[in-house]
Amino acid sequence: MTPAEIRSTVSSVLDSTPVLDIHTHTFAPWFGALGLWGIDELLTYHYLEAELFRSRDVTPEAYWSLGKREQADLIWETLFVRNAPISEATRGVVAVLKAFNLPADAENLNEARAFFSARRIDEHVDAVFALAGVSQVVMTNDPLDPAEAPCWQQPGNDPRFLAALRLDRILNRFDAHWEVLQAQGYAVERGGGGRTVSEIRRFLSDWVGRMRPRYMAVSLPDTFLFPEDSLRSRLLAEAVLPSCRENGIPMALMIGVRYQVNPRVRLAGDAVGRADLRSVENLCRDFPDNRFLVTVLSRENQHELCVYARKFANLMPFGCWWFLNNPSIVSEITRERIEMLGASFIPQHSDARILEQVIYKWRFSRRVIAAALSDAYVLLESDGRTVTREAIRRDVERMMRANFEKWTGCAAS
Ligand code: RAT
Ligand code: ZN
């Protein structure tokens, strides 16, 4: 193939391969109001709230006192009318509006609001997934979230949405949650003594039964160390990892958050720090029968993560997370991963919080992944190997879904 043929083949294969989006914060329609969608939610995404405070003289307190529509109006006026929406998160809203043939340059949100309020969520999900080229998404399901837990009493079944058992409250803030567990009948103790470990295992096994999660997951601070003399380390080693092994599912570690450096801006108040990835080395080596999905938030940690993936076949790097999900950085990370790992990684997840975000996040990611992959095949062809559509298809399929399906031990259904 000529370089131009390679580029168009890669783009067409990527466009026609449905993605399995392995980490989002979306919810199936049966979770009701927990599922966020529509223009007001798109505009009040915390990535945009962070940008609002930089471009408008409004205090966070004044902003939080507004209703959702007023907040959305303020963000629209500030970031889209008074300024050109050139940042990644603002450009994303433009792409979503465009995908639905809505004006991206209107003075107000009337037309967009009328459009979304006429949608019925169930069909809307299908339309959104079709526009995004996504077949399934994995949710983030926290059994200790008081808003979410009641939904699981009579779980629905929507094959478009897969579950992931999120353990932040247990592993990072046990102090604040052990009493909730105790009230639910699990004999845990504040300091982790007595039957705490075996009771957490029982809790996990109950929730694995209820949720059928594709993996367990936790986000971790930049200061995360393993092993260390802490309850988190013990619970991870003695409860969570054994439970993952027993259920044949991987553990996802999302490392590098500096939580709430500015609590005034709420969800937008987390930052990033470089982590010590020797913890990943220790985990992968000491628990060879566990599989680890790992994403790291700091750009400085990316190369090390690739090196560790070369050492440990039970380590699967995934995604360009949160502050990394910008074309310049996705390009750099994806190229590095292709060079060091071939197709044995998962290039991206959307992290969508608002349903329609999968449209822009995947369009943007596909574009960058296509360019990185194409360059790799052009080099390969010029070095003497014939590149075929079938070879491209096989690699794309692996990266966009099969690596995850294999890793989670079951073809997703
Ligand atoms: O990207 C985000 O929306 C963050 O706020 C986090 O939710 C992060 O993705 C996480 O899963 O902890
Ligand atoms: Zn997330």
mmCIF file of N, CA and C in Angstrom, residues 161-274:
data_model
loop_
_atom_site.group_PDB
_atom_site.id
_atom_site.type_symbol
_atom_site.label_atom_id
_atom_site.label_comp_id
_atom_site.label_asym_id
_atom_site.label_seq_id
_atom_site.Cartn_x
_atom_site.Cartn_y
_atom_site.Cartn_z
ATOM 1 N N PHE A 161 -24.406 -1.429 28.696
ATOM 2 C CA PHE A 161 -23.666 -0.877 29.837
ATOM 3 C C PHE A 161 -23.147 -2.011 30.712
ATOM 4 N N LEU A 162 -21.826 -2.078 30.865
ATOM 5 C CA LEU A 162 -21.216 -3.115 31.689
ATOM 6 C C LEU A 162 -20.774 -2.481 33.008
ATOM 7 N N ALA A 163 -20.706 -3.300 34.042
ATOM 8 C CA ALA A 163 -20.382 -2.744 35.364
ATOM 9 C C ALA A 163 -18.888 -2.857 35.678
ATOM 10 N N ALA A 164 -18.419 -1.952 36.522
ATOM 11 C CA ALA A 164 -17.070 -2.051 37.113
ATOM 12 C C ALA A 164 -17.217 -1.713 38.588
ATOM 13 N N LEU A 165 -16.664 -2.528 39.427
ATOM 14 C CA LEU A 165 -16.822 -2.362 40.882
ATOM 15 C C LEU A 165 -15.749 -1.422 41.411
ATOM 16 N N ARG A 166 -16.180 -0.233 41.760
ATOM 17 C CA ARG A 166 -15.218 0.813 42.138
ATOM 18 C C ARG A 166 -15.018 0.834 43.657
ATOM 19 N N LEU A 167 -13.760 0.864 44.075
ATOM 20 C CA LEU A 167 -13.462 0.644 45.488
ATOM 21 C C LEU A 167 -12.824 1.827 46.196
ATOM 22 N N ASP A 168 -12.944 3.023 45.645
ATOM 23 C CA ASP A 168 -12.278 4.182 46.263
ATOM 24 C C ASP A 168 -12.683 4.391 47.718
ATOM 25 N N ARG A 169 -13.980 4.262 47.964
ATOM 26 C CA ARG A 169 -14.413 4.537 49.345
ATOM 27 C C ARG A 169 -13.806 3.537 50.325
ATOM 28 N N ILE A 170 -13.676 2.292 49.886
ATOM 29 C CA ILE A 170 -13.136 1.275 50.792
ATOM 30 C C ILE A 170 -11.617 1.383 50.905
ATOM 31 N N LEU A 171 -10.960 1.541 49.777
ATOM 32 C CA LEU A 171 -9.487 1.496 49.818
ATOM 33 C C LEU A 171 -8.854 2.832 50.202
ATOM 34 N N ASN A 172 -9.516 3.931 49.883
ATOM 35 C CA ASN A 172 -8.901 5.241 50.168
ATOM 36 C C ASN A 172 -9.490 5.934 51.388
ATOM 37 N N ARG A 173 -10.758 5.625 51.699
ATOM 38 C CA ARG A 173 -11.396 6.364 52.803
ATOM 39 C C ARG A 173 -12.171 5.414 53.702
ATOM 40 N N PHE A 174 -11.460 4.363 54.113
ATOM 41 C CA PHE A 174 -12.091 3.355 54.967
ATOM 42 C C PHE A 174 -12.603 3.993 56.253
ATOM 43 N N ASP A 175 -11.809 4.931 56.782
ATOM 44 C CA ASP A 175 -12.176 5.655 58.004
ATOM 45 C C ASP A 175 -13.585 6.220 57.969
ATOM 46 N N ALA A 176 -13.928 6.754 56.794
ATOM 47 C CA ALA A 176 -15.227 7.422 56.658
ATOM 48 C C ALA A 176 -16.332 6.445 56.259
ATOM 49 N N HIS A 177 -15.981 5.184 55.975
ATOM 50 C CA HIS A 177 -17.005 4.279 55.456
ATOM 51 C C HIS A 177 -17.178 2.959 56.187
ATOM 52 N N TRP A 178 -16.286 2.675 57.149
ATOM 53 C CA TRP A 178 -16.397 1.371 57.809
ATOM 54 C C TRP A 178 -17.729 1.222 58.527
ATOM 55 N N GLU A 179 -18.273 2.353 59.029
ATOM 56 C CA GLU A 179 -19.542 2.247 59.751
ATOM 57 C C GLU A 179 -20.708 1.922 58.815
ATOM 58 N N VAL A 180 -20.592 2.397 57.580
ATOM 59 C CA VAL A 180 -21.640 2.069 56.597
ATOM 60 C C VAL A 180 -21.631 0.559 56.351
ATOM 61 N N LEU A 181 -20.424 0.026 56.215
ATOM 62 C CA LEU A 181 -20.300 -1.421 56.009
ATOM 63 C C LEU A 181 -20.855 -2.176 57.216
ATOM 64 N N GLN A 182 -20.513 -1.673 58.378
ATOM 65 C CA GLN A 182 -20.974 -2.325 59.602
ATOM 66 C C GLN A 182 -22.503 -2.308 59.676
ATOM 67 N N ALA A 183 -23.066 -1.166 59.311
ATOM 68 C CA ALA A 183 -24.528 -1.044 59.345
ATOM 69 C C ALA A 183 -25.187 -1.998 58.351
ATOM 70 N N GLN A 184 -24.436 -2.378 57.323
ATOM 71 C CA GLN A 184 -24.990 -3.330 56.344
ATOM 72 C C GLN A 184 -24.768 -4.776 56.771
ATOM 73 N N GLY A 185 -24.195 -4.970 57.962
ATOM 74 C CA GLY A 185 -24.050 -6.329 58.476
ATOM 75 C C GLY A 185 -22.676 -6.948 58.249
ATOM 76 N N TYR A 186 -21.701 -6.139 57.852
ATOM 77 C CA TYR A 186 -20.348 -6.680 57.686
ATOM 78 C C TYR A 186 -19.548 -6.324 58.942
ATOM 79 N N ALA A 187 -18.960 -7.341 59.570
ATOM 80 C CA ALA A 187 -18.304 -7.135 60.866
ATOM 81 C C ALA A 187 -16.895 -6.569 60.695
ATOM 82 N N VAL A 188 -16.838 -5.337 60.179
ATOM 83 C CA VAL A 188 -15.528 -4.696 59.998
ATOM 84 C C VAL A 188 -15.225 -3.803 61.193
ATOM 85 N N GLU A 189 -13.947 -3.526 61.371
ATOM 86 C CA GLU A 189 -13.548 -2.633 62.471
ATOM 87 C C GLU A 189 -12.788 -1.456 61.907
ATOM 88 N N ARG A 190 -12.886 -0.353 62.599
ATOM 89 C CA ARG A 190 -12.276 0.893 62.137
ATOM 90 C C ARG A 190 -10.807 0.734 61.716
ATOM 91 N N GLY A 191 -10.009 0.112 62.581
ATOM 92 C CA GLY A 191 -8.579 -0.006 62.292
ATOM 93 C C GLY A 191 -8.256 -1.204 61.402
ATOM 94 N N GLY A 192 -9.244 -1.957 60.992
ATOM 95 C CA GLY A 192 -8.998 -3.101 60.110
ATOM 96 C C GLY A 192 -8.730 -4.395 60.867
ATOM 97 N N GLY A 193 -8.937 -4.379 62.197
ATOM 98 C CA GLY A 193 -8.661 -5.590 62.982
ATOM 99 C C GLY A 193 -9.803 -6.585 62.894
ATOM 100 N N GLY A 194 -9.693 -7.632 63.747
ATOM 101 C CA GLY A 194 -10.746 -8.650 63.831
ATOM 102 C C GLY A 194 -10.998 -9.307 62.490
ATOM 103 N N ARG A 195 -12.272 -9.372 62.121
ATOM 104 C CA ARG A 195 -12.620 -10.076 60.869
ATOM 105 C C ARG A 195 -12.700 -9.143 59.668
ATOM 106 N N THR A 196 -12.119 -7.959 59.789
ATOM 107 C CA THR A 196 -12.301 -6.965 58.721
ATOM 108 C C THR A 196 -11.957 -7.513 57.334
ATOM 109 N N VAL A 197 -10.786 -8.151 57.218
ATOM 110 C CA VAL A 197 -10.359 -8.585 55.881
ATOM 111 C C VAL A 197 -11.336 -9.613 55.302
ATOM 112 N N SER A 198 -11.698 -10.596 56.112
ATOM 113 C CA SER A 198 -12.588 -11.628 55.549
ATOM 114 C C SER A 198 -13.984 -11.053 55.295
ATOM 115 N N GLU A 199 -14.376 -10.069 56.088
ATOM 116 C CA GLU A 199 -15.683 -9.449 55.853
ATOM 117 C C GLU A 199 -15.682 -8.587 54.586
ATOM 118 N N ILE A 200 -14.559 -7.951 54.310
ATOM 119 C CA ILE A 200 -14.475 -7.192 53.048
ATOM 120 C C ILE A 200 -14.543 -8.169 51.873
ATOM 121 N N ARG A 201 -13.916 -9.310 52.042
ATOM 122 C CA ARG A 201 -14.013 -10.322 50.966
ATOM 123 C C ARG A 201 -15.465 -10.757 50.768
ATOM 124 N N ARG A 202 -16.165 -10.912 51.859
ATOM 125 C CA ARG A 202 -17.578 -11.296 51.744
ATOM 126 C C ARG A 202 -18.370 -10.178 51.055
ATOM 127 N N PHE A 203 -18.074 -8.939 51.435
ATOM 128 C CA PHE A 203 -18.737 -7.786 50.805
ATOM 129 C C PHE A 203 -18.472 -7.784 49.290
ATOM 130 N N LEU A 204 -17.196 -7.998 48.922
ATOM 131 C CA LEU A 204 -16.846 -7.993 47.497
ATOM 132 C C LEU A 204 -17.562 -9.113 46.768
ATOM 133 N N SER A 205 -17.593 -10.267 47.417
ATOM 134 C CA SER A 205 -18.208 -11.386 46.720
ATOM 135 C C SER A 205 -19.721 -11.158 46.564
ATOM 136 N N ASP A 206 -20.355 -10.530 47.565
ATOM 137 C CA ASP A 206 -21.776 -10.195 47.406
ATOM 138 C C ASP A 206 -21.979 -9.235 46.228
ATOM 139 N N TRP A 207 -21.093 -8.248 46.133
ATOM 140 C CA TRP A 207 -21.276 -7.249 45.066
ATOM 141 C C TRP A 207 -20.870 -7.759 43.690
ATOM 142 N N VAL A 208 -19.914 -8.670 43.669
ATOM 143 C CA VAL A 208 -19.594 -9.286 42.369
ATOM 144 C C VAL A 208 -20.819 -10.061 41.886
ATOM 145 N N GLY A 209 -21.473 -10.733 42.813
ATOM 146 C CA GLY A 209 -22.687 -11.477 42.456
ATOM 147 C C GLY A 209 -23.776 -10.547 41.937
ATOM 148 N N ARG A 210 -23.920 -9.412 42.563
ATOM 149 C CA ARG A 210 -24.986 -8.476 42.209
ATOM 150 C C ARG A 210 -24.689 -7.718 40.911
ATOM 151 N N MET A 211 -23.438 -7.265 40.786
ATOM 152 C CA MET A 211 -23.106 -6.378 39.656
ATOM 153 C C MET A 211 -22.557 -7.095 38.431
ATOM 154 N N ARG A 212 -21.975 -8.269 38.649
ATOM 155 C CA ARG A 212 -21.241 -8.946 37.565
ATOM 156 C C ARG A 212 -20.242 -7.979 36.914
ATOM 157 N N PRO A 213 -19.345 -7.398 37.682
ATOM 158 C CA PRO A 213 -18.429 -6.395 37.124
ATOM 159 C C PRO A 213 -17.392 -7.018 36.197
ATOM 160 N N ARG A 214 -16.962 -6.238 35.213
ATOM 161 C CA ARG A 214 -15.896 -6.703 34.318
ATOM 162 C C ARG A 214 -14.531 -6.576 34.984
ATOM 163 N N TYR A 215 -14.444 -5.674 35.951
ATOM 164 C CA TYR A 215 -13.199 -5.556 36.721
ATOM 165 C C TYR A 215 -13.497 -4.806 38.007
ATOM 166 N N MET A 216 -12.548 -4.816 38.941
ATOM 167 C CA MET A 216 -12.625 -3.938 40.116
ATOM 168 C C MET A 216 -11.679 -2.778 39.847
ATOM 169 N N ALA A 217 -11.934 -1.639 40.488
ATOM 170 C CA ALA A 217 -11.110 -0.469 40.159
ATOM 171 C C ALA A 217 -10.948 0.451 41.351
ATOM 172 N N VAL A 218 -9.830 1.170 41.329
ATOM 173 C CA VAL A 218 -9.621 2.210 42.332
ATOM 174 C C VAL A 218 -8.776 3.314 41.725
ATOM 175 N N SER A 219 -9.092 4.552 42.104
ATOM 176 C CA SER A 219 -8.181 5.641 41.745
ATOM 177 C C SER A 219 -7.277 5.872 42.948
ATOM 178 N N LEU A 220 -6.049 6.218 42.675
ATOM 179 C CA LEU A 220 -5.053 6.267 43.750
ATOM 180 C C LEU A 220 -4.256 7.562 43.682
ATOM 181 N N PRO A 221 -3.793 8.033 44.842
ATOM 182 C CA PRO A 221 -3.022 9.275 44.848
ATOM 183 C C PRO A 221 -1.637 9.083 44.259
ATOM 184 N N ASP A 222 -1.003 10.185 43.946
ATOM 185 C CA ASP A 222 0.380 10.123 43.456
ATOM 186 C C ASP A 222 1.306 9.526 44.509
ATOM 187 N N THR A 223 0.888 9.568 45.777
ATOM 188 C CA THR A 223 1.721 9.043 46.865
ATOM 189 C C THR A 223 1.508 7.551 47.092
ATOM 190 N N PHE A 224 0.693 6.922 46.266
ATOM 191 C CA PHE A 224 0.397 5.494 46.453
ATOM 192 C C PHE A 224 1.679 4.653 46.493
ATOM 193 N N LEU A 225 1.776 3.816 47.515
ATOM 194 C CA LEU A 225 2.904 2.892 47.606
ATOM 195 C C LEU A 225 2.375 1.493 47.900
ATOM 196 N N PHE A 226 3.011 0.523 47.295
ATOM 197 C CA PHE A 226 2.691 -0.868 47.612
ATOM 198 C C PHE A 226 3.977 -1.682 47.565
ATOM 199 N N PRO A 227 4.321 -2.475 48.577
ATOM 200 C CA PRO A 227 3.564 -2.564 49.819
ATOM 201 C C PRO A 227 3.893 -1.399 50.734
ATOM 202 N N GLU A 228 3.017 -1.139 51.658
ATOM 203 C CA GLU A 228 3.317 -0.175 52.721
ATOM 204 C C GLU A 228 2.515 -0.586 53.943
ATOM 205 N N ASP A 229 2.870 0.004 55.072
ATOM 206 C CA ASP A 229 2.202 -0.341 56.308
ATOM 207 C C ASP A 229 0.913 0.487 56.423
ATOM 208 N N SER A 230 -0.096 0.058 55.678
ATOM 209 C CA SER A 230 -1.359 0.799 55.714
ATOM 210 C C SER A 230 -2.508 -0.175 55.511
ATOM 211 N N LEU A 231 -3.677 0.264 55.915
ATOM 212 C CA LEU A 231 -4.856 -0.584 55.741
ATOM 213 C C LEU A 231 -5.140 -0.802 54.254
ATOM 214 N N ARG A 232 -4.927 0.248 53.455
ATOM 215 C CA ARG A 232 -5.171 0.105 52.016
ATOM 216 C C ARG A 232 -4.330 -1.029 51.435
ATOM 217 N N SER A 233 -3.046 -1.053 51.825
ATOM 218 C CA SER A 233 -2.145 -2.066 51.306
ATOM 219 C C SER A 233 -2.617 -3.466 51.713
ATOM 220 N N ARG A 234 -3.044 -3.582 52.970
ATOM 221 C CA ARG A 234 -3.507 -4.887 53.463
ATOM 222 C C ARG A 234 -4.787 -5.319 52.770
ATOM 223 N N LEU A 235 -5.715 -4.393 52.659
ATOM 224 C CA LEU A 235 -6.991 -4.757 52.022
ATOM 225 C C LEU A 235 -6.783 -5.126 50.558
ATOM 226 N N LEU A 236 -5.886 -4.399 49.915
ATOM 227 C CA LEU A 236 -5.593 -4.708 48.511
ATOM 228 C C LEU A 236 -5.020 -6.128 48.396
ATOM 229 N N ALA A 237 -4.010 -6.414 49.214
ATOM 230 C CA ALA A 237 -3.320 -7.708 49.105
ATOM 231 C C ALA A 237 -4.159 -8.874 49.609
ATOM 232 N N GLU A 238 -4.925 -8.626 50.683
ATOM 233 C CA GLU A 238 -5.567 -9.771 51.348
ATOM 234 C C GLU A 238 -7.058 -9.910 51.051
ATOM 235 N N ALA A 239 -7.662 -8.850 50.544
ATOM 236 C CA ALA A 239 -9.097 -8.962 50.230
ATOM 237 C C ALA A 239 -9.364 -8.757 48.729
ATOM 238 N N VAL A 240 -8.907 -7.627 48.194
ATOM 239 C CA VAL A 240 -9.291 -7.271 46.828
ATOM 240 C C VAL A 240 -8.635 -8.204 45.798
ATOM 241 N N LEU A 241 -7.328 -8.362 45.885
ATOM 242 C CA LEU A 241 -6.664 -9.179 44.856
ATOM 243 C C LEU A 241 -7.093 -10.650 44.924
ATOM 244 N N PRO A 242 -7.221 -11.228 46.124
ATOM 245 C CA PRO A 242 -7.761 -12.601 46.144
ATOM 246 C C PRO A 242 -9.164 -12.680 45.528
ATOM 247 N N SER A 243 -9.983 -11.668 45.793
ATOM 248 C CA SER A 243 -11.337 -11.693 45.243
ATOM 249 C C SER A 243 -11.303 -11.573 43.706
ATOM 250 N N CYS A 244 -10.403 -10.738 43.193
ATOM 251 C CA CYS A 244 -10.248 -10.641 41.722
ATOM 252 C C CYS A 244 -9.829 -12.004 41.156
ATOM 253 N N ARG A 245 -8.902 -12.662 41.836
ATOM 254 C CA ARG A 245 -8.451 -13.978 41.335
ATOM 255 C C ARG A 245 -9.597 -14.977 41.343
ATOM 256 N N GLU A 246 -10.294 -14.987 42.460
ATOM 257 C CA GLU A 246 -11.400 -15.935 42.606
ATOM 258 C C GLU A 246 -12.456 -15.742 41.515
ATOM 259 N N ASN A 247 -12.664 -14.491 41.144
ATOM 260 C CA ASN A 247 -13.711 -14.205 40.155
ATOM 261 C C ASN A 247 -13.179 -14.063 38.737
ATOM 262 N N GLY A 248 -11.870 -14.221 38.600
ATOM 263 C CA GLY A 248 -11.269 -14.184 37.260
ATOM 264 C C GLY A 248 -11.365 -12.826 36.598
ATOM 265 N N ILE A 249 -11.343 -11.750 37.396
ATOM 266 C CA ILE A 249 -11.426 -10.415 36.794
ATOM 267 C C ILE A 249 -10.192 -9.589 37.155
ATOM 268 N N PRO A 250 -9.843 -8.625 36.296
ATOM 269 C CA PRO A 250 -8.669 -7.798 36.595
ATOM 270 C C PRO A 250 -8.951 -6.706 37.625
ATOM 271 N N MET A 251 -7.868 -6.145 38.112
ATOM 272 C CA MET A 251 -7.930 -4.995 39.010
ATOM 273 C C MET A 251 -7.432 -3.786 38.228
ATOM 274 N N ALA A 252 -8.222 -2.727 38.193
ATOM 275 C CA ALA A 252 -7.774 -1.509 37.501
ATOM 276 C C ALA A 252 -7.223 -0.523 38.522
ATOM 277 N N LEU A 253 -6.002 -0.083 38.276
ATOM 278 C CA LEU A 253 -5.362 0.908 39.147
ATOM 279 C C LEU A 253 -5.224 2.197 38.352
ATOM 280 N N MET A 254 -5.787 3.268 38.886
ATOM 281 C CA MET A 254 -5.726 4.568 38.209
ATOM 282 C C MET A 254 -4.931 5.478 39.141
ATOM 283 N N ILE A 255 -3.658 5.674 38.771
ATOM 284 C CA ILE A 255 -2.717 6.227 39.754
ATOM 285 C C ILE A 255 -2.279 7.649 39.398
ATOM 286 N N GLY A 256 -2.242 8.506 40.419
ATOM 287 C CA GLY A 256 -1.604 9.811 40.204
ATOM 288 C C GLY A 256 -2.447 11.038 40.498
ATOM 289 N N VAL A 257 -3.537 10.852 41.270
ATOM 290 C CA VAL A 257 -4.404 12.000 41.556
ATOM 291 C C VAL A 257 -3.925 12.720 42.817
ATOM 292 N N ARG A 258 -3.899 14.034 42.761
ATOM 293 C CA ARG A 258 -3.747 14.821 43.993
ATOM 294 C C ARG A 258 -5.126 15.364 44.311
ATOM 295 N N TYR A 259 -5.780 14.669 45.245
ATOM 296 C CA TYR A 259 -7.178 14.960 45.511
ATOM 297 C C TYR A 259 -7.376 16.346 46.122
ATOM 298 N N GLN A 260 -8.341 17.063 45.592
ATOM 299 C CA GLN A 260 -8.860 18.286 46.192
ATOM 300 C C GLN A 260 -7.789 19.297 46.600
ATOM 301 N N VAL A 261 -6.920 19.631 45.670
ATOM 302 C CA VAL A 261 -5.963 20.704 45.962
ATOM 303 C C VAL A 261 -6.708 22.036 46.062
ATOM 304 N N ASN A 262 -7.887 22.120 45.419
ATOM 305 C CA ASN A 262 -8.722 23.305 45.587
ATOM 306 C C ASN A 262 -10.184 22.887 45.786
ATOM 307 N N PRO A 263 -10.539 22.597 47.027
ATOM 308 C CA PRO A 263 -11.897 22.091 47.292
ATOM 309 C C PRO A 263 -12.999 23.073 46.891
ATOM 310 N N ARG A 264 -12.685 24.339 46.782
ATOM 311 C CA ARG A 264 -13.715 25.330 46.409
ATOM 312 C C ARG A 264 -14.331 25.015 45.050
ATOM 313 N N VAL A 265 -13.566 24.390 44.175
ATOM 314 C CA VAL A 265 -14.125 24.110 42.847
ATOM 315 C C VAL A 265 -14.609 22.659 42.695
ATOM 316 N N ARG A 266 -14.763 22.030 43.845
ATOM 317 C CA ARG A 266 -15.386 20.695 43.909
ATOM 318 C C ARG A 266 -14.746 19.679 42.967
ATOM 319 N N LEU A 267 -15.564 19.059 42.084
ATOM 320 C CA LEU A 267 -15.015 17.994 41.220
ATOM 321 C C LEU A 267 -13.840 18.479 40.382
ATOM 322 N N ALA A 268 -13.809 19.787 40.118
ATOM 323 C CA ALA A 268 -12.710 20.329 39.311
ATOM 324 C C ALA A 268 -11.468 20.590 40.157
ATOM 325 N N GLY A 269 -11.523 20.220 41.428
ATOM 326 C CA GLY A 269 -10.445 20.601 42.346
ATOM 327 C C GLY A 269 -9.309 19.607 42.494
ATOM 328 N N ASP A 270 -9.323 18.505 41.722
ATOM 329 C CA ASP A 270 -8.228 17.527 41.817
ATOM 330 C C ASP A 270 -7.099 17.896 40.855
ATOM 331 N N ALA A 271 -5.891 17.527 41.233
ATOM 332 C CA ALA A 271 -4.741 17.806 40.376
ATOM 333 C C ALA A 271 -3.954 16.510 40.139
ATOM 334 N N VAL A 272 -2.748 16.649 39.660
ATOM 335 C CA VAL A 272 -1.962 15.484 39.256
ATOM 336 C C VAL A 272 -0.585 15.517 39.919
ATOM 337 N N GLY A 273 -0.041 14.326 40.178
ATOM 338 C CA GLY A 273 1.326 14.258 40.675
ATOM 339 C C GLY A 273 2.008 13.016 40.127
ATOM 340 N N ARG A 274 3.293 13.093 39.982
ATOM 341 C CA ARG A 274 4.052 11.930 39.498
ATOM 342 C C ARG A 274 4.080 10.854 40.583
#
